[in-house]
Short mmCIF file of C-alpha atoms in Angstrom, two decimals:
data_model
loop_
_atom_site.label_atom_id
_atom_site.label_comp_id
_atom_site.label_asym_id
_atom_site.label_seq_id
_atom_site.Cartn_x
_atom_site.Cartn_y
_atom_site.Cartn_z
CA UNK R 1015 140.43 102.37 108.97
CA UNK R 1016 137.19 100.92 110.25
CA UNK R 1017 135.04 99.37 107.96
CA UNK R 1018 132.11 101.09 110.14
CA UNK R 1019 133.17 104.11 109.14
CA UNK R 1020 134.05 103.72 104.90
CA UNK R 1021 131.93 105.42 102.37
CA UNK R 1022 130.53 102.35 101.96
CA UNK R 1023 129.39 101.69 105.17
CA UNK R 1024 127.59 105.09 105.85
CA UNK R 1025 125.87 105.14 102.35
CA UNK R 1026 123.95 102.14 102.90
CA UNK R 1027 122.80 103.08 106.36
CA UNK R 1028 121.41 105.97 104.61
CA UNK R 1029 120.15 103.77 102.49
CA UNK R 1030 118.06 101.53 104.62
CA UNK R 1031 117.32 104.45 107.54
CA UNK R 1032 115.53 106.38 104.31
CA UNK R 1033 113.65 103.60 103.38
CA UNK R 1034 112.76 102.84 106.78
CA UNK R 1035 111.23 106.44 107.09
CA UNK R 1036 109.08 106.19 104.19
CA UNK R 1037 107.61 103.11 105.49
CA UNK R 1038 107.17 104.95 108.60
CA UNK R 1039 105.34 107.73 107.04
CA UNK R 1040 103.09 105.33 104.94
CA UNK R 1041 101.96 103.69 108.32
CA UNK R 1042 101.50 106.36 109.44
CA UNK R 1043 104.39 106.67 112.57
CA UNK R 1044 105.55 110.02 111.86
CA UNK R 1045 107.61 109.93 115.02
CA UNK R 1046 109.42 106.76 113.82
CA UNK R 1047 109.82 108.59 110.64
CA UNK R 1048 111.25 111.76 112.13
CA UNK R 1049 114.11 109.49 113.89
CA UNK R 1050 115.07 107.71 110.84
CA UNK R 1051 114.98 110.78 108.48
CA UNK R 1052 117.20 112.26 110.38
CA UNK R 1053 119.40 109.21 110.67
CA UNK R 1054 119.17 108.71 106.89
CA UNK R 1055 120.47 112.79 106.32
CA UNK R 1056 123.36 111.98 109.22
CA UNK R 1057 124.77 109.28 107.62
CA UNK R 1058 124.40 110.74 103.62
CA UNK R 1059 125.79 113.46 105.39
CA UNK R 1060 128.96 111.30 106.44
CA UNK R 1061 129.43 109.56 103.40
CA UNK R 1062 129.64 112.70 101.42
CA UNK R 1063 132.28 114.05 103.98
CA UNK R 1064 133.95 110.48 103.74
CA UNK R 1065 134.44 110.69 99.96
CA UNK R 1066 135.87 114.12 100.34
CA UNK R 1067 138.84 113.12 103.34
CA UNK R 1068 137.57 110.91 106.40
CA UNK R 1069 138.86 113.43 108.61
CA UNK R 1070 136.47 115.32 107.88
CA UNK R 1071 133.97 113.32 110.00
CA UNK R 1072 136.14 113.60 113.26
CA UNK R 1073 135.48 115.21 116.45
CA UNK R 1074 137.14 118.39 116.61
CA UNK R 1075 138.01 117.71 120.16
CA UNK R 1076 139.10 114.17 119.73
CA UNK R 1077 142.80 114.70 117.92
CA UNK R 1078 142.62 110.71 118.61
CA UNK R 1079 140.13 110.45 116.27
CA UNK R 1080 142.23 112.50 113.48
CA UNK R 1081 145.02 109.75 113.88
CA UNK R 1082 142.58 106.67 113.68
CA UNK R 1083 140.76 108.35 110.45
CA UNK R 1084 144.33 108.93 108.98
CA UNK R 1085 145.50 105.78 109.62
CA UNK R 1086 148.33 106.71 112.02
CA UNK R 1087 146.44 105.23 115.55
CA UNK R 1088 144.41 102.07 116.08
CA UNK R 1089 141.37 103.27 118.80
CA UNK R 1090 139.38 100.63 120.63
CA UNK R 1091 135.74 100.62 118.99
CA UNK R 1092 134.40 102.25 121.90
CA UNK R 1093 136.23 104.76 122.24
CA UNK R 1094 135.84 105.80 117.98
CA UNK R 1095 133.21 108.77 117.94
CA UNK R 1096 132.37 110.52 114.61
CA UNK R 1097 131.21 114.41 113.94
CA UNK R 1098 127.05 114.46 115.02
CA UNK R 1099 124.83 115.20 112.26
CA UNK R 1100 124.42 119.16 112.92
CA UNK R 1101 128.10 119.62 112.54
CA UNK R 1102 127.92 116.95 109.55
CA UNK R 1103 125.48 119.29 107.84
CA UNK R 1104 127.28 122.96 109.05
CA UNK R 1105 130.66 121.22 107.54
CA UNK R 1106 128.98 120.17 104.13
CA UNK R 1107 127.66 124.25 104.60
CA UNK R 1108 130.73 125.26 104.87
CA UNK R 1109 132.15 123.72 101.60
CA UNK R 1110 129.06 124.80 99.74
CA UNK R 1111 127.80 121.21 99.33
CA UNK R 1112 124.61 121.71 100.82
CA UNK R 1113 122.48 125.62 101.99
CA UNK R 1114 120.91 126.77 105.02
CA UNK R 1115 117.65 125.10 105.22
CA UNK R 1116 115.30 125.67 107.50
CA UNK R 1117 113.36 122.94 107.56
CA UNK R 1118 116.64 120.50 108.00
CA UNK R 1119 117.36 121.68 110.58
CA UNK R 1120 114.31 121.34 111.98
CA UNK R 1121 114.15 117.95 110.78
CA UNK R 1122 117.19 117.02 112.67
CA UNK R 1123 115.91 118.75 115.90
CA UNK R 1124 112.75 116.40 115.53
CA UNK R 1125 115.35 113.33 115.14
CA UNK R 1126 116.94 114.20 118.27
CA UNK R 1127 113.72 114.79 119.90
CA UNK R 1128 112.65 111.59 118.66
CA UNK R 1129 115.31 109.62 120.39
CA UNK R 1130 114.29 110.89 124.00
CA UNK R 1131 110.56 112.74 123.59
CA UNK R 1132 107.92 112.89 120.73
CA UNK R 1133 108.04 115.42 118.87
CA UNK R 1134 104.49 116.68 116.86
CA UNK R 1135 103.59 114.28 114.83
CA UNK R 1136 101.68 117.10 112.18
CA UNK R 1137 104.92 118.40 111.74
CA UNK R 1138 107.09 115.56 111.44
CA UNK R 1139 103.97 114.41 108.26
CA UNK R 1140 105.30 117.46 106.61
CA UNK R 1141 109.31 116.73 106.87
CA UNK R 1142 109.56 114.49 103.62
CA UNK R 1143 110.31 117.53 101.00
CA UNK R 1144 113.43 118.50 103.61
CA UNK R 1145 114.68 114.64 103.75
CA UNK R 1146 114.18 114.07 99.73
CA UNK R 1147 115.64 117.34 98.98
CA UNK R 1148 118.54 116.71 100.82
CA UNK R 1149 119.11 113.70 99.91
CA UNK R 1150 119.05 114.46 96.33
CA UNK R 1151 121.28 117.27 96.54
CA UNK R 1152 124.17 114.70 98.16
CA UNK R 1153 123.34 112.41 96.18
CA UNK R 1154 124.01 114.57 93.24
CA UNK R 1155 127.23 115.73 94.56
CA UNK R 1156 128.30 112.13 94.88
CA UNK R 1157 127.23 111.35 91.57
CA UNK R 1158 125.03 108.87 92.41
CA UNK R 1159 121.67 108.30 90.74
CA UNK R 1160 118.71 108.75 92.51
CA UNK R 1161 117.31 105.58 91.72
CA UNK R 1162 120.05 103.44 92.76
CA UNK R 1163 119.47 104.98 96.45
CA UNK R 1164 115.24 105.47 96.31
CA UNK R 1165 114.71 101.89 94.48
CA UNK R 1166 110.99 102.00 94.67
CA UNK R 1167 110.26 104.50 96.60
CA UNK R 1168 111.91 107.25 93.66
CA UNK R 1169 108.73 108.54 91.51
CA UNK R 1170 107.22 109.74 94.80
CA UNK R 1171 110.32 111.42 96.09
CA UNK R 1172 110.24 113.17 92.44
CA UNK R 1173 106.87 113.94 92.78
CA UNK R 1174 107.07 115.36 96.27
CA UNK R 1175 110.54 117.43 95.59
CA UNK R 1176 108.28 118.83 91.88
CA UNK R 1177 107.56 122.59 93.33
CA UNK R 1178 105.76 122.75 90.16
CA UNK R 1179 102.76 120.64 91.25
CA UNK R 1180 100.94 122.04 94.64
CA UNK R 1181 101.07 120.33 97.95
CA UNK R 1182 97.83 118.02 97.85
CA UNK R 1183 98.63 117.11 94.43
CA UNK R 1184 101.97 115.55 96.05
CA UNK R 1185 100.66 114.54 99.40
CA UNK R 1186 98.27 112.29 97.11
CA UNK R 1187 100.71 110.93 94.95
CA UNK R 1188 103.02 109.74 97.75
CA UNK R 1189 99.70 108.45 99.37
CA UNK R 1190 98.92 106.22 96.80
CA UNK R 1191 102.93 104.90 96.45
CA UNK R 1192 102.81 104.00 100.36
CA UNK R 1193 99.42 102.19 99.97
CA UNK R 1194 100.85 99.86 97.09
CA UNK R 1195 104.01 99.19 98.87
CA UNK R 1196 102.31 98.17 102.15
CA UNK R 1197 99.86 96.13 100.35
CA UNK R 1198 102.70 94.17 98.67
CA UNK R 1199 105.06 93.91 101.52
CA UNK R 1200 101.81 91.60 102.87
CA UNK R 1201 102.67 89.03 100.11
CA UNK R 1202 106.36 88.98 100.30
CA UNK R 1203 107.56 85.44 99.99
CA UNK R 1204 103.95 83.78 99.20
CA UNK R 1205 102.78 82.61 95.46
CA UNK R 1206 101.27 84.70 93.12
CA UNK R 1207 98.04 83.02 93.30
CA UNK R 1208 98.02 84.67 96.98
CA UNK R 1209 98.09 88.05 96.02
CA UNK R 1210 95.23 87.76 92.86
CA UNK R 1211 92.83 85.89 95.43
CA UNK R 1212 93.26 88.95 98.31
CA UNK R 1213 92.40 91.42 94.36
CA UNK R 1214 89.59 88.87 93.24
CA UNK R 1215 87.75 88.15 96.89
CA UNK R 1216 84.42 89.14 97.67
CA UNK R 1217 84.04 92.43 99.82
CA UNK R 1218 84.30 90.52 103.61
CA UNK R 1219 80.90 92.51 104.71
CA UNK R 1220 77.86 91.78 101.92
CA UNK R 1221 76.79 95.41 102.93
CA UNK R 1222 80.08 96.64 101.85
CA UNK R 1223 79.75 95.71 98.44
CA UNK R 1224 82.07 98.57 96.60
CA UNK R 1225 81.46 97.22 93.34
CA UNK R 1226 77.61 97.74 92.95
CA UNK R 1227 76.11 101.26 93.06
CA UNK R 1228 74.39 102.69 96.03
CA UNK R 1229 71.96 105.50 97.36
CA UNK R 1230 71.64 106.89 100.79
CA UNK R 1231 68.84 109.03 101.63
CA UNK R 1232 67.57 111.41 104.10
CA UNK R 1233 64.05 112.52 104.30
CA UNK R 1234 63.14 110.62 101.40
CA UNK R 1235 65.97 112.56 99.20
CA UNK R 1236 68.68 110.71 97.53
CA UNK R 1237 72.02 112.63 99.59
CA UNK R 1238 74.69 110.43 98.59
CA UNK R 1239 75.47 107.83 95.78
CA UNK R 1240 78.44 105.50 95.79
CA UNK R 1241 79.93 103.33 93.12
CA UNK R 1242 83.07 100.98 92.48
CA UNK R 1243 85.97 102.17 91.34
CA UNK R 1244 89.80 100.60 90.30
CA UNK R 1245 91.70 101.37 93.41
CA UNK R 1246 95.16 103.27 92.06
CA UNK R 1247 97.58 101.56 94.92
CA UNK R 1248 96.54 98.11 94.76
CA UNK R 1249 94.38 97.34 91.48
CA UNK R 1250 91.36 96.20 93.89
CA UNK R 1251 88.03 97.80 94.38
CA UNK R 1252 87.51 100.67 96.00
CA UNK R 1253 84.05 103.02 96.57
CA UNK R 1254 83.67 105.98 94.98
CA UNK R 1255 81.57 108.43 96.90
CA UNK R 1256 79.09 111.25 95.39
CA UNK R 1257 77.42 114.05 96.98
CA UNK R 1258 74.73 115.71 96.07
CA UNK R 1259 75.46 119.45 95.96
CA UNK R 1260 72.34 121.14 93.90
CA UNK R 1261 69.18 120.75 92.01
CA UNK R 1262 68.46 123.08 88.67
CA UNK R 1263 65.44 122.63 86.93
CA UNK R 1264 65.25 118.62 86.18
CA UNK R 1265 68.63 117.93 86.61
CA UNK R 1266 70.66 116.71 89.89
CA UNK R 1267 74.36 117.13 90.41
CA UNK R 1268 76.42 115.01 92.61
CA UNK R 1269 80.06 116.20 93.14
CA UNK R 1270 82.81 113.04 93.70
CA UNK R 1271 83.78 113.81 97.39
CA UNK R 1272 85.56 110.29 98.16
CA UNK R 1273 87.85 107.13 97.51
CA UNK R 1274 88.70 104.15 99.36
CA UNK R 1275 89.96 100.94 99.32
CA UNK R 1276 89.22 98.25 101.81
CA UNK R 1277 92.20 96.29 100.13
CA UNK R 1278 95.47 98.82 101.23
CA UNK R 1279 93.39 101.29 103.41
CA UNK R 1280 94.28 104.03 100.44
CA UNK R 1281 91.78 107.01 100.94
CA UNK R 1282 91.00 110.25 100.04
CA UNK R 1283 88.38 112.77 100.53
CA UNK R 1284 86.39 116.38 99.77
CA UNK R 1285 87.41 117.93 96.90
CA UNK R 1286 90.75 119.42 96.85
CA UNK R 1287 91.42 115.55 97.97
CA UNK R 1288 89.56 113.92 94.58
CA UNK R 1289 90.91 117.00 92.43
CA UNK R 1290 94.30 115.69 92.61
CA UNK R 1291 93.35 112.27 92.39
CA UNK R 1292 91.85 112.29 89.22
CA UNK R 1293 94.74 113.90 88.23
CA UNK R 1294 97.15 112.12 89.96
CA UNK R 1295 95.14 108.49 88.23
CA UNK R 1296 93.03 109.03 85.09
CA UNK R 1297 91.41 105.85 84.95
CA UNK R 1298 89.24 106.81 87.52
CA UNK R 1299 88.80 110.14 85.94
CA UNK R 1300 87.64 108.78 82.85
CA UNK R 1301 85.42 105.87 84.37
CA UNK R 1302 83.82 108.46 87.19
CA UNK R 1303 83.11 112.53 85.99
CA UNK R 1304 83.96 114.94 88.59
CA UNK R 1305 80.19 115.37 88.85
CA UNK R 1306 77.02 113.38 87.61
CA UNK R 1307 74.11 114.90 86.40
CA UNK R 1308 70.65 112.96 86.37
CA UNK R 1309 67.37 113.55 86.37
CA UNK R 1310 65.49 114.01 89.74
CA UNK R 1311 64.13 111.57 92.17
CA UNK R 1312 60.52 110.48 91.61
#
């Protein structure tokens, strides 16, 4: 049989199309990232039929194709076609593999969209659960571990498939993942030294300077405070942002409304935002309360 079409073949274009798409979604490119999600579930999708009987990935219409997979006819390589990856998915249905889901198949609309329009790109943000999910359930049925197809990218697929945590909480966490992968993609194949001079530079704009406190004002009032922080994705420093959000008596509170680091872009903000964020990294949350209290402004 074709090697194109082995177990082998189809796993590790699933492979690579995955981690293409969570590149994609770091970037952010969510149209990129809807085409090669859905090329990542197509081809799982194939290798799991594959390992069951490579018939199973033929055209229905094509009896050709059932002699080539069983090893009975020799086809031309243009004229081999394989199942698409609806009927991939409705076969692996069908054998209780994988269940309806909703939100696969509108993944795999968004992949075929992707190929010849755009589709919405707010939607396509929201299609990693459906493409780790998925993944995870073949990948259980083939008995392979999860790591051995996620590599780096597998604590934020956990994270993002935990229905236990809420959805900012994991939108957050994957956040920070794709911030420390892009930053150290940049220093692929340089020294060491490279990298720790980028962490160790001075901020490029003097009034940028994260590391040393700040106060903005309006109308004479302090509004706004900022303050350095450890940035989560890359180790740099990143600005912490405060807001002042009521006065009692002789006290002030500021309420943490914002992170970011000019290092890997990683931001978040308001309060739902820096809620899961301390969570999601408590060094910060020890280093910088939720809220500071201090004594009004002369």
């Amino acid at each position: 049989m074709d090697e194109s079409l082995s177990f082998e073949s189809f796993f590790e274009g699933a492979k690579k199309a995955a981690h293409k798409a969570m590149d994609d979604h770091g970037r952010p490119e969510y149209d990129e990232f809807a085409l090669h999600a859905g090329v990542a579930v197509e081809r799982l999708a194939k290798a799991t039929l594959v390992s069951k009987n490579p018939i199973y990935i033929a055209e229905i219409r094509n009896a050709d194709m059932l002699l080539h997979l069983g090893g009975h006819l020799q086809l031309d390589e243009d004229k081999i076609r394989t199942v698409g990856a609806k009927d991939a998915i409705a076969r692996l249905r069908k054998i209780g593999v994988l269940q309806a889901d909703t939100q696969l198949d509108l993944l795999i609309e968004m992949r075929n969209g992707a190929a010849h329009a755009a589709p919405a790109s707010a939607q396509a943000k929201g299609m990693i659960s459906p493409l780790a999910r998925t993944i995870e359930t073949l990948l259980d049925d083939l008995g392979k571990p999860l790591e051995a197809f996620w590599e780096r990218w597998t604590e934020a697929v956990k994270a993002d498939v935990n229905e236990q945590e809420d959805e900012i909480f994991r939108d957050v966490q994957l956040r920070i993942t794709q911030a420390r992968h892009a930053f150290e993609d940049r220093f692929v194949g340089l020294p060491a030294e490279v990298k720790e001079g980028a962490l160790s530079a001075p901020q490029p704009r003097q009034e940028e300077w994260f590391a040393q406190p700040m106060e903005f004002k309006k109308d004479g009032v302090v509004v706004m405070k900022t303050s350095g922080g450890s940035c989560p994705s890359c180790g740099g420093q990143g600005l912490l942002t405060f807001e002042r959000i009521e006065q009692t008596g002789d006290k002030v509170t500021y309420n943490a409304n914002g992170f970011g680091c000019y290092l890997c872009t990683f931001e978040v903000s308001g309060p739902d935002e820096m809620a899961a964020f301390r969570k999601a990294y408590t060094p910060i949350a020890s280093k910088h309360r939720a809220d500071l209290v201090q004594p009004p402004e002369d």
